[in-house]
Short mmCIF file of C-alpha atoms in Angstrom, two decimals:
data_model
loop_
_atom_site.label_atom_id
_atom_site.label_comp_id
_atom_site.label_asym_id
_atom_site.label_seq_id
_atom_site.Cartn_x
_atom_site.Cartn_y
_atom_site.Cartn_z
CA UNK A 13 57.68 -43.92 -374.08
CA UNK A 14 54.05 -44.48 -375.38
CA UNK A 15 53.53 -47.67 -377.18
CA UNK A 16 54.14 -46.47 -381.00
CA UNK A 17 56.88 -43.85 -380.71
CA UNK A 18 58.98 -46.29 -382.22
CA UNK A 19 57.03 -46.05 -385.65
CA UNK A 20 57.52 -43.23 -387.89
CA UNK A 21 55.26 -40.35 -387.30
CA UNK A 22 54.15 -37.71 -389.90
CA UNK A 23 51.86 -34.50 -389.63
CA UNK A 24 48.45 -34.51 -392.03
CA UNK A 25 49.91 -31.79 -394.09
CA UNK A 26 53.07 -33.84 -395.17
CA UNK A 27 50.83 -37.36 -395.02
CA UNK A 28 49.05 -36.20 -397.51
CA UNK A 29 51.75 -36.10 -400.38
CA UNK A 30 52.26 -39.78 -399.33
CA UNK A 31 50.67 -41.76 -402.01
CA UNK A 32 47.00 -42.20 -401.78
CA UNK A 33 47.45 -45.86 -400.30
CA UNK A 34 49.91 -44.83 -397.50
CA UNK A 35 47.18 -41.42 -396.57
CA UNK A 36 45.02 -40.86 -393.78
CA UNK A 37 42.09 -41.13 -395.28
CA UNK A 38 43.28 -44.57 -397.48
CA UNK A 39 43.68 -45.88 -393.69
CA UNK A 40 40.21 -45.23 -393.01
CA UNK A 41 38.64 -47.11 -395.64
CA UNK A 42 40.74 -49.98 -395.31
CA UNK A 43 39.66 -49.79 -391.27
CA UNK A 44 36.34 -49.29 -392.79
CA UNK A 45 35.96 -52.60 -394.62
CA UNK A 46 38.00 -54.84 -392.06
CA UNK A 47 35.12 -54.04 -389.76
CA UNK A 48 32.06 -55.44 -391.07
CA UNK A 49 33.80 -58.32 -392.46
CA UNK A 50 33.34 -59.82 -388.91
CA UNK A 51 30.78 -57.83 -387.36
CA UNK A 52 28.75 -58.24 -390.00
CA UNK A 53 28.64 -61.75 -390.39
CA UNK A 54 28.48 -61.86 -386.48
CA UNK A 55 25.05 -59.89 -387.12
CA UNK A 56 24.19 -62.42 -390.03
CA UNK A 57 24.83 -65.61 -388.19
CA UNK A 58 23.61 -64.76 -384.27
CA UNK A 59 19.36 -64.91 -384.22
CA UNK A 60 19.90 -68.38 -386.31
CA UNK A 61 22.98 -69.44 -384.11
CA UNK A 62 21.78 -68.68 -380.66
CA UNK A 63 18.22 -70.32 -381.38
CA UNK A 64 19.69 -73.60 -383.04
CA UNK A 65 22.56 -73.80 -380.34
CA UNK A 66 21.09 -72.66 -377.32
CA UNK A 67 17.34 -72.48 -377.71
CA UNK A 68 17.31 -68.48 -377.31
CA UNK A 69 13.95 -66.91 -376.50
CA UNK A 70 13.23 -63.11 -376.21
CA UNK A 71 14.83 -62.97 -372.35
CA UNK A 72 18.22 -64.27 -373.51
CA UNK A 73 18.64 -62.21 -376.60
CA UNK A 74 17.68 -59.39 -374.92
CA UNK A 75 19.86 -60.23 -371.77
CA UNK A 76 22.92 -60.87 -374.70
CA UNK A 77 22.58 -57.62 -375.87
CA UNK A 78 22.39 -56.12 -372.66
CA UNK A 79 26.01 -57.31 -372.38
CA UNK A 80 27.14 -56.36 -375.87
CA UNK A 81 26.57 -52.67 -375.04
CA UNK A 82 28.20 -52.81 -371.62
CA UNK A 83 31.67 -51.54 -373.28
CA UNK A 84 29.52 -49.09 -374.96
CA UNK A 85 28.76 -47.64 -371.71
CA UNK A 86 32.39 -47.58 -370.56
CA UNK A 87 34.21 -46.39 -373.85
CA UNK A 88 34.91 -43.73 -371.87
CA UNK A 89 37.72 -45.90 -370.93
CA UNK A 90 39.01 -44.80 -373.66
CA UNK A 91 40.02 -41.19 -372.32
CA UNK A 92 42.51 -43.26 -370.28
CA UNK A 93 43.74 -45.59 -372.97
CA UNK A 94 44.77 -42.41 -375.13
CA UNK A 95 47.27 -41.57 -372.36
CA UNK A 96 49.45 -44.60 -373.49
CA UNK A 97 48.29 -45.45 -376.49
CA UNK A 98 48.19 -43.56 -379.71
CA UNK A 99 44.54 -43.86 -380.76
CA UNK A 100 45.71 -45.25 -384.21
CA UNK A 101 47.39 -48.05 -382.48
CA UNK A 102 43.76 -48.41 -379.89
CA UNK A 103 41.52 -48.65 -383.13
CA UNK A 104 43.84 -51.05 -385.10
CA UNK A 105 44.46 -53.25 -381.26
CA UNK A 106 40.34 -53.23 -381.05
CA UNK A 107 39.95 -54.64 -384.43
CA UNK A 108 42.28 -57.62 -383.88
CA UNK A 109 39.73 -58.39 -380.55
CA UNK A 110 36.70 -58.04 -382.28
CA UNK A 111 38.24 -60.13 -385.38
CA UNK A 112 39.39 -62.96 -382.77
CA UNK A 113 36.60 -63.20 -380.21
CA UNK A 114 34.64 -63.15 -383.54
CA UNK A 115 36.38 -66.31 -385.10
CA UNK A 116 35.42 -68.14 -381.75
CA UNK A 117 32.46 -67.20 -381.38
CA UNK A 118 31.04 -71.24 -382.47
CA UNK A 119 33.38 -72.81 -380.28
CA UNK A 120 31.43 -72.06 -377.29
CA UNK A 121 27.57 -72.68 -377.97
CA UNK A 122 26.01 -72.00 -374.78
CA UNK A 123 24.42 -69.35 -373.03
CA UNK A 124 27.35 -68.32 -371.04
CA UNK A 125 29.92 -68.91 -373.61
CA UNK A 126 27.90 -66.93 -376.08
CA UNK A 127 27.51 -64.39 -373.32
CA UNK A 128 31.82 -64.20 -372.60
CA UNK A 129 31.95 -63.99 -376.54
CA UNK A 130 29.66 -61.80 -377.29
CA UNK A 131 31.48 -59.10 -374.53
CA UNK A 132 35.18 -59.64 -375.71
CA UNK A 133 33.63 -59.11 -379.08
CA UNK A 134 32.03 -56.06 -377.92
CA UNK A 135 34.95 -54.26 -376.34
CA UNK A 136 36.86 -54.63 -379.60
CA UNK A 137 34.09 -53.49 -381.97
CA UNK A 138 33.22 -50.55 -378.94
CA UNK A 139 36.79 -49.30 -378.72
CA UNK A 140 37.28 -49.49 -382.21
CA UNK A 141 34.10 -47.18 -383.48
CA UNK A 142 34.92 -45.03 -380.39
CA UNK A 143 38.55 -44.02 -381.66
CA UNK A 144 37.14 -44.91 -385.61
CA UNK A 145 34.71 -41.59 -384.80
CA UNK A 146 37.60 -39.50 -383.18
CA UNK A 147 40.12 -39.67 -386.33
CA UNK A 148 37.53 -39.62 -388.95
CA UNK A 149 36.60 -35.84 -387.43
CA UNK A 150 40.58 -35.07 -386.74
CA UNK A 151 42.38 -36.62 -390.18
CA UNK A 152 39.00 -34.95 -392.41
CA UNK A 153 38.95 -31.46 -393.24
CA UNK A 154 35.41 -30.22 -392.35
CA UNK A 155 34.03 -28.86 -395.80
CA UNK A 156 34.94 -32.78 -397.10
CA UNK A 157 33.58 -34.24 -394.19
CA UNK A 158 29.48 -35.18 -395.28
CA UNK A 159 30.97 -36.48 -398.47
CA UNK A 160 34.00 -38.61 -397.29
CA UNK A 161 31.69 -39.67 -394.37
CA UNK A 162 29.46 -40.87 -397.15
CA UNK A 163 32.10 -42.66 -399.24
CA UNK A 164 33.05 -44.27 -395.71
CA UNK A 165 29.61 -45.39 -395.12
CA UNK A 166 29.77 -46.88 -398.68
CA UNK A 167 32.91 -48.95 -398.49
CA UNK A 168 31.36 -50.50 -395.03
CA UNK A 169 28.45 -51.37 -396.97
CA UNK A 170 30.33 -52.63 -399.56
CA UNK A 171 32.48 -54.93 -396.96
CA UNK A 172 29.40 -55.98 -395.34
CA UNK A 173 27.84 -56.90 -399.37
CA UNK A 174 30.48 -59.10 -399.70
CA UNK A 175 29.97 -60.72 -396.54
CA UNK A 176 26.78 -61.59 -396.62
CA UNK A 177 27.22 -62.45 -400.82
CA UNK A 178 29.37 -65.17 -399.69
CA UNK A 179 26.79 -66.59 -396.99
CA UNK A 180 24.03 -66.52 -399.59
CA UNK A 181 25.65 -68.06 -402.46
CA UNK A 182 27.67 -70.08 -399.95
CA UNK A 183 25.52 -71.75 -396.54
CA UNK A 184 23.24 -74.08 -397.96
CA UNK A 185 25.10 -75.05 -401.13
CA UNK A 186 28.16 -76.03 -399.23
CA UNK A 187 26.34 -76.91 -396.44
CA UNK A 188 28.55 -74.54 -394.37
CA UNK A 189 29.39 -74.40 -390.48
CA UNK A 190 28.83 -71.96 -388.06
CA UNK A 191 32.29 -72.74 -386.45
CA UNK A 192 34.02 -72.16 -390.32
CA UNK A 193 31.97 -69.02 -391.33
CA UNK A 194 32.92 -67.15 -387.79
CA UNK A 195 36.82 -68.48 -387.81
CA UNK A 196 37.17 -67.08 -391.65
CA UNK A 197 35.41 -63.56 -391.17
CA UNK A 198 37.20 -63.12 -387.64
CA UNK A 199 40.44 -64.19 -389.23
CA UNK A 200 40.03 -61.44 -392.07
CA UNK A 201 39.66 -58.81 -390.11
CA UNK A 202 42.56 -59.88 -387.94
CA UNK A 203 45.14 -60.22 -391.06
CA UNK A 204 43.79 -56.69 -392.16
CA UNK A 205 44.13 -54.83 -389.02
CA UNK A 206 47.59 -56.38 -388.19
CA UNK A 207 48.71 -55.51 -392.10
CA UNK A 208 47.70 -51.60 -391.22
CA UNK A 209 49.34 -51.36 -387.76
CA UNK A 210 52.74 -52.82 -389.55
CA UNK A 211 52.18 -50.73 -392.93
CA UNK A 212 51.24 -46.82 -392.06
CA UNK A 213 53.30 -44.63 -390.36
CA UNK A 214 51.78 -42.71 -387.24
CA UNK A 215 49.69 -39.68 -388.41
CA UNK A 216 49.49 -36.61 -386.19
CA UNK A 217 46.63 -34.09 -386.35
CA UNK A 218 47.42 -30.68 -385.81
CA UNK A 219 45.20 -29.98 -382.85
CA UNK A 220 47.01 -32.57 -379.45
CA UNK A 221 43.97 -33.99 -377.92
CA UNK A 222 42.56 -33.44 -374.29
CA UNK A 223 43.42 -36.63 -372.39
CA UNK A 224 40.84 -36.04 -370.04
CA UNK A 225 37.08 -36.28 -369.17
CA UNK A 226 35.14 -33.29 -370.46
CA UNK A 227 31.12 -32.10 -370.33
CA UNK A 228 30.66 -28.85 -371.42
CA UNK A 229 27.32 -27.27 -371.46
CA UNK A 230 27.31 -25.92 -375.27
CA UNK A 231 27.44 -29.64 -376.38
CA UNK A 232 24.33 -30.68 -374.62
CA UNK A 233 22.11 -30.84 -377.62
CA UNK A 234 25.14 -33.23 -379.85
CA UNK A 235 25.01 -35.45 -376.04
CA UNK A 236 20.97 -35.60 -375.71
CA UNK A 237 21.18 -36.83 -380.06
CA UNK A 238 23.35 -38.93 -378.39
CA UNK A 239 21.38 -40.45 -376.16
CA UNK A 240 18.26 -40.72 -377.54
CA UNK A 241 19.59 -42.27 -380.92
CA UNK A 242 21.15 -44.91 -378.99
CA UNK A 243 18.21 -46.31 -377.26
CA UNK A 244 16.05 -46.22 -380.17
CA UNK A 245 19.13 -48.23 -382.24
CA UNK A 246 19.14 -50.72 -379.67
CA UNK A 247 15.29 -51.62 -380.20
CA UNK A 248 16.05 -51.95 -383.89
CA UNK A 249 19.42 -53.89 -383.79
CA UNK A 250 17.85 -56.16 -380.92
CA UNK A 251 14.17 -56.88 -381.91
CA UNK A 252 13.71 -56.34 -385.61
CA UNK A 253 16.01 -59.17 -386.94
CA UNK A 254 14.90 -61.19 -384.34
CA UNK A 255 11.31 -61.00 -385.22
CA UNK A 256 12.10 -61.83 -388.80
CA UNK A 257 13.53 -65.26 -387.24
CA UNK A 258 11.17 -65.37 -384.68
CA UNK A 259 7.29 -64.32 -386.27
CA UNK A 260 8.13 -64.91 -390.26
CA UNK A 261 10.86 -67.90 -389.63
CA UNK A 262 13.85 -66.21 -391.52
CA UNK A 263 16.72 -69.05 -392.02
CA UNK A 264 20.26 -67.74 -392.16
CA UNK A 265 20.35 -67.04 -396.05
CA UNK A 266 17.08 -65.47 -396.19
CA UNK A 267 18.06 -63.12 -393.00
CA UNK A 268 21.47 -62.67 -395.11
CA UNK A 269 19.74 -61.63 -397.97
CA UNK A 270 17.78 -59.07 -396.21
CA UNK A 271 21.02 -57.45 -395.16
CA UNK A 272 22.21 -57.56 -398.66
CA UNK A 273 19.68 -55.68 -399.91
CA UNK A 274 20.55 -52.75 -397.19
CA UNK A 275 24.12 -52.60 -398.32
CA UNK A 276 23.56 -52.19 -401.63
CA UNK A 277 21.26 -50.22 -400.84
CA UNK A 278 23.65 -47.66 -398.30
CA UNK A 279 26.85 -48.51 -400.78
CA UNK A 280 24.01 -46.40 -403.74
CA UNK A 281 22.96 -43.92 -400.98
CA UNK A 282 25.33 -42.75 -398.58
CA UNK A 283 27.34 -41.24 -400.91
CA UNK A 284 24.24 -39.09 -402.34
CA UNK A 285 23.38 -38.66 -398.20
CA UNK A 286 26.71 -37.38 -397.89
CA UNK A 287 26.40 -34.79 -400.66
CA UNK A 288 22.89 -34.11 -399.38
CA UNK A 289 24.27 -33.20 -395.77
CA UNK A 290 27.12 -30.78 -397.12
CA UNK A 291 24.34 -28.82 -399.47
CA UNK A 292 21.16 -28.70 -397.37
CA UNK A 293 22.87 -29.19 -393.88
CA UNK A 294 22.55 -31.47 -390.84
CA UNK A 295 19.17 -30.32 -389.55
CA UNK A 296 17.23 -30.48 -392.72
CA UNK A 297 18.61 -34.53 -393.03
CA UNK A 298 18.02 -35.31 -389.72
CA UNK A 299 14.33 -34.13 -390.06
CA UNK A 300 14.11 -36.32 -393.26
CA UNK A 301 15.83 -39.12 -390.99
CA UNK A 302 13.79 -39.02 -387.58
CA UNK A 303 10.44 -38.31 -389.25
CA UNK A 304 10.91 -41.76 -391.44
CA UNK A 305 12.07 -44.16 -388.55
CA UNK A 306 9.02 -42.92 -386.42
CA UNK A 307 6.86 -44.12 -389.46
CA UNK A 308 8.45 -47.17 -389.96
CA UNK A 309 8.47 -48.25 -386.27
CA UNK A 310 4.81 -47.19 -386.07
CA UNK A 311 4.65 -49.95 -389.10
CA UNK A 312 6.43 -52.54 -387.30
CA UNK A 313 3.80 -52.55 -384.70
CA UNK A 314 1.05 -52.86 -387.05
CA UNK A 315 2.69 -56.00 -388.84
CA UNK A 316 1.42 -57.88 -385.42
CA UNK A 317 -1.77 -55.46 -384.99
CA UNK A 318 -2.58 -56.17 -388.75
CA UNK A 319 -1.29 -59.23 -389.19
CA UNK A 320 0.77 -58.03 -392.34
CA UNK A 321 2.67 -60.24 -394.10
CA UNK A 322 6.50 -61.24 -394.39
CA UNK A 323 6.94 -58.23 -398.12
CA UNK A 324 5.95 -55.83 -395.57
CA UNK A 325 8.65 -56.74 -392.53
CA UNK A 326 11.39 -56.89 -395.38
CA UNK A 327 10.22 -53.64 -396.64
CA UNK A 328 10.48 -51.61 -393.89
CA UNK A 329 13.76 -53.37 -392.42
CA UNK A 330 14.80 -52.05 -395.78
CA UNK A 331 13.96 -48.53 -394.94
CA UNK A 332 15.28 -48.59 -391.60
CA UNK A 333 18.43 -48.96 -392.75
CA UNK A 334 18.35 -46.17 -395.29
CA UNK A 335 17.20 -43.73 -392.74
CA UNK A 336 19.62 -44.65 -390.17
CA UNK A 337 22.22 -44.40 -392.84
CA UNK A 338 21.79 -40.45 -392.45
CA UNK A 339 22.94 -40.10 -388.93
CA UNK A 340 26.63 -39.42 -389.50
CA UNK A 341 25.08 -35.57 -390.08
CA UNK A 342 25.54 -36.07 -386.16
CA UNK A 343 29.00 -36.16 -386.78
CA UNK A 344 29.23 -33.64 -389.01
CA UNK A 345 26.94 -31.33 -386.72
CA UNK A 346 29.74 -31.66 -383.78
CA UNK A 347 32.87 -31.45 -385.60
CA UNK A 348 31.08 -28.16 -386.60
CA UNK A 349 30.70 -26.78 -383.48
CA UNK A 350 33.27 -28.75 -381.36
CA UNK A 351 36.99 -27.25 -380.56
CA UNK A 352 39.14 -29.57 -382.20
CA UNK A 353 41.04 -30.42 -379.29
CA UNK A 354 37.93 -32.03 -377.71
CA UNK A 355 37.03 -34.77 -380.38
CA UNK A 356 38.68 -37.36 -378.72
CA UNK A 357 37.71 -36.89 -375.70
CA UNK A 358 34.07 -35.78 -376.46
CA UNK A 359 34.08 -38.86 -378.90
CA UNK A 360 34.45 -41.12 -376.14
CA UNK A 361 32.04 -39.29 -374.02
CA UNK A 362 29.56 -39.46 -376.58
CA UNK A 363 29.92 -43.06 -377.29
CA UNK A 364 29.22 -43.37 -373.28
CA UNK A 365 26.06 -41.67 -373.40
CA UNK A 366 25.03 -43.49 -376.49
CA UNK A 367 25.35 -46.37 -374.82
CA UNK A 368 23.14 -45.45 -371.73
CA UNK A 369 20.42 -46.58 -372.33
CA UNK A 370 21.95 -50.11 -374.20
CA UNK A 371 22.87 -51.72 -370.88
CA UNK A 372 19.22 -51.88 -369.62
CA UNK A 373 16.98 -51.46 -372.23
CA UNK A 374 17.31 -54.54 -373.87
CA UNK A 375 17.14 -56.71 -371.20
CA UNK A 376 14.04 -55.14 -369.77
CA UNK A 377 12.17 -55.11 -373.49
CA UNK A 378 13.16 -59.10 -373.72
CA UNK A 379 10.53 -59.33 -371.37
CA UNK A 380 7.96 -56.78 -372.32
CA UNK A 381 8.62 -58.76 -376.13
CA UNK A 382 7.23 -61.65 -374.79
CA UNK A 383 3.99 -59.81 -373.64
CA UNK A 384 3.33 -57.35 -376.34
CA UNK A 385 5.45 -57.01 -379.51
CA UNK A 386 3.71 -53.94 -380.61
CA UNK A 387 4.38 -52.00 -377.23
CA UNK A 388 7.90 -52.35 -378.14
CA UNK A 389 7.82 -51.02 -381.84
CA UNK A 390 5.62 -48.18 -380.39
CA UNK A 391 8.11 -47.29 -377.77
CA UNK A 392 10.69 -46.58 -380.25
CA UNK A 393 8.42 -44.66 -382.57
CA UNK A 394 8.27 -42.33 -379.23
CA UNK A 395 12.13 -42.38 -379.45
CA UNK A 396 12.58 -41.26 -383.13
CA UNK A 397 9.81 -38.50 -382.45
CA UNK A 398 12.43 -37.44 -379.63
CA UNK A 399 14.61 -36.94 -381.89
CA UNK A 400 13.06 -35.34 -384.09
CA UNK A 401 11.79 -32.68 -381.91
CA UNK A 402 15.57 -32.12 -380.92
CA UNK A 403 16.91 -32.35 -384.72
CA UNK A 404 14.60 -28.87 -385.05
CA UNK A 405 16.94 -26.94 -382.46
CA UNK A 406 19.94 -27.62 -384.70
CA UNK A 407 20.76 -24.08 -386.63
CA UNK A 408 21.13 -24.29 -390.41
CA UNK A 409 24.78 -23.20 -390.11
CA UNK A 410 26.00 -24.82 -386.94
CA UNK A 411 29.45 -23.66 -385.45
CA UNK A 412 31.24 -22.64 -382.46
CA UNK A 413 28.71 -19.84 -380.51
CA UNK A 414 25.76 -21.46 -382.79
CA UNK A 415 25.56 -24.78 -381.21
CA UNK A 416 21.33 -24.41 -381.28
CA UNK A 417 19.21 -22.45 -382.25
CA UNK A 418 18.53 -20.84 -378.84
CA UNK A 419 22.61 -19.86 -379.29
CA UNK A 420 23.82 -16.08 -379.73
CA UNK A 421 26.72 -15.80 -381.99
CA UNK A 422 29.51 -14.40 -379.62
CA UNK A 423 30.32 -11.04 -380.73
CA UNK A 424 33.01 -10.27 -382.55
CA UNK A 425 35.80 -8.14 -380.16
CA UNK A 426 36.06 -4.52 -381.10
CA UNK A 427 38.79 -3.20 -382.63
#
């Protein structure tokens, strides 16, 4: 018997007459908001923590993130996992890691601790946004999809606001730890993600998924998004923080206040992105999306050609955020096209591809960093132009036989 037959199972149809706060989609948010409570802070806390506690240069942040994505790269594992265990049971399991090897993260303040950390940590958050991905596109219906995405986005942001609220109002005037800030957010997320594994009932989407590997060639355009969006994230999430610390000397509540800004900026936004993908589809956003980052990475490089000032790095880590808040209209292209019984498999896939690029790229631009900045900002300006050029082959009404715009619509059998 697979681990969670004992708990009470219920189709999508019948879950949702359960009240709201026993549905699917209640489930969601509340797996939405544990997340970020420790990630988040993780984020918040590491540039400071791994320069003050272990004299971090560009080589070992680089080389730390290099690890991070390794269970990116195999959340294809995942495929396997989904034999034995329900996925709702794998994404509520993954939270509890990333919660724990969050809370312990202090405890072990040196380059190989950090290192063992930083991975545990990393499987759980992997796993989790792997299956997190797959039930979002089984348990939403597709014409809801942009704005529930959206709303998701938004009570992320919102979990992340608080987060980094409390480290503002909260670091210097209570003169906090790094080994109590990382035990309370890892804790939270643990208490939340054991409360939903005891409190909702199994929910079963009416499609069984593939258990199984799959490629298939009318996907390749969702797989090379895929791809190229993940090595041009990994330049951002590695290097952009880090030169706030590193060129403008950010402390922790002044990096903590930049990310509050974002969220409250994405908790406004992604709603209105949301609505924005379902009127004007996937394409048109990702256009808007692609054609902003390659600006603003093009900027980054001149804040070390031009020597501009510290207004100017907030601003545009600022609008990085808000364009990268747009790319869930990946999600939304795929479940478009995608036969449902392939999301969770395809999910995993995808998240493997992603990930590519994350296990050596980082590593190998902590040491171009240290020899020109501006060569790195420039080589992800080349990624977001990438993508844009591939955002253009998306069709305004993506679907099954419409996958690009190079795709025939099968015809329709005779009569």
């Amino acid at each position: 018997m697979a681990i969670g037959d004992t708990l009470k199972q219920i189709d999508l149809a019948d879950a949702r007459k359960l009240p709201f706060h026993r549905q699917p989609v209640f489930l969601l948010c509340l797996m939405a908001f544990a997340m970020p409570i420790a990630f988040a802070t993780w984020a918040a806390l590491l540039n400071n923590f791994v320069v003050e506690a272990a004299s971090f240069t560009g080589v070992e942040i680089g080389w730390l993130h290099t690890i991070r994505e390794i269970p990116g790269f195999l959340a294809i594992g995942v495929i396997f996992l989904i034999i034995l265990v329900r996925e709702q049971i794998l994404g509520l399991v993954s939270l509890v890691l990333l919660g724990g090897a969050t809370a312990l993260t202090a405890y072990f303040p040196s380059f190989g601790g950090i290192l063992v950390l930083t991975l545990l940590s990393s499987i759980g958050f992997h796993y989790y946004e792997t299956v997190n991905q797959s039930l979002q596109l089984q348990w939403i219906e597709k014409d809801k999809a942009p704005q529930v995405l959206g709303w998701l986005t938004a009570v992320g942001s919102f979990a992340s606001l608080l987060a980094y609220g409390a480290l503002v109002l909260t670091w210097k005037t209570f003169d906090l730890s790094y080994e109590f800030v990382y035990m309370t957010s890892g804790g939270l997320t643990v208490i939340i993600a054991l409360f939903a594994l005891m409190y909702f009932p199994q929910f079963e989407a009416p499609e069984p998924q593939l258990k199984k590997m799959i490629l298939r060639k009318r996907y390749w355009l969702y797989y090379a998004l895929q791809f190229v969006s993940g090595a041009r994230r990994q330049i951002f999430m590695v290097f952009a923080a880090f030169m706030m610390v590193e060129h403008f000397g950010f402390e922790v509540h002044e990096v903590t206040s930049l990310f509050l800004i974002n969220y409250v900026a994405n908790m406004v936004f992604a709603p209105l992105i949301g609505k924005a993908i379902h009127r004007y589809g996937e394409r048109n956003m990702l256009v808007i999306e692609y054609s902003g980052l390659s600006l603003v990475f093009l900027a980054y490089g001149g804040i070390y050609y031009f020597g501009w000032g510290v207004a100017v790095g907030a601003a545009l880590y600022v609008l990085n955020h808000l364009f990268f808040s747009m790319a869930f209209a990946i999600k939304t292209y795929f479940q478009k096209i995608a036969d449902p019984r392939d999301i969770a498999p395809t999910a995993a896939v995808a998240f493997t591809i992603n990930h590519i690029a994350a296990v050596f790229l980082p590593a190998l631009l902590g040491y171009l960093w240290i020899v020109s900045q501006i060569s790195v900002f420039v080589l992800a300006a080349g990624m977001a132009v990438t993508s844009l050029l591939l955002s253009l082959l998306i069709p305004r009404h993506p679907e099954p036989g419409s996958e690009t715009i190079f795709s025939q619509k099968r015809a329709a059998p005779a009569e």
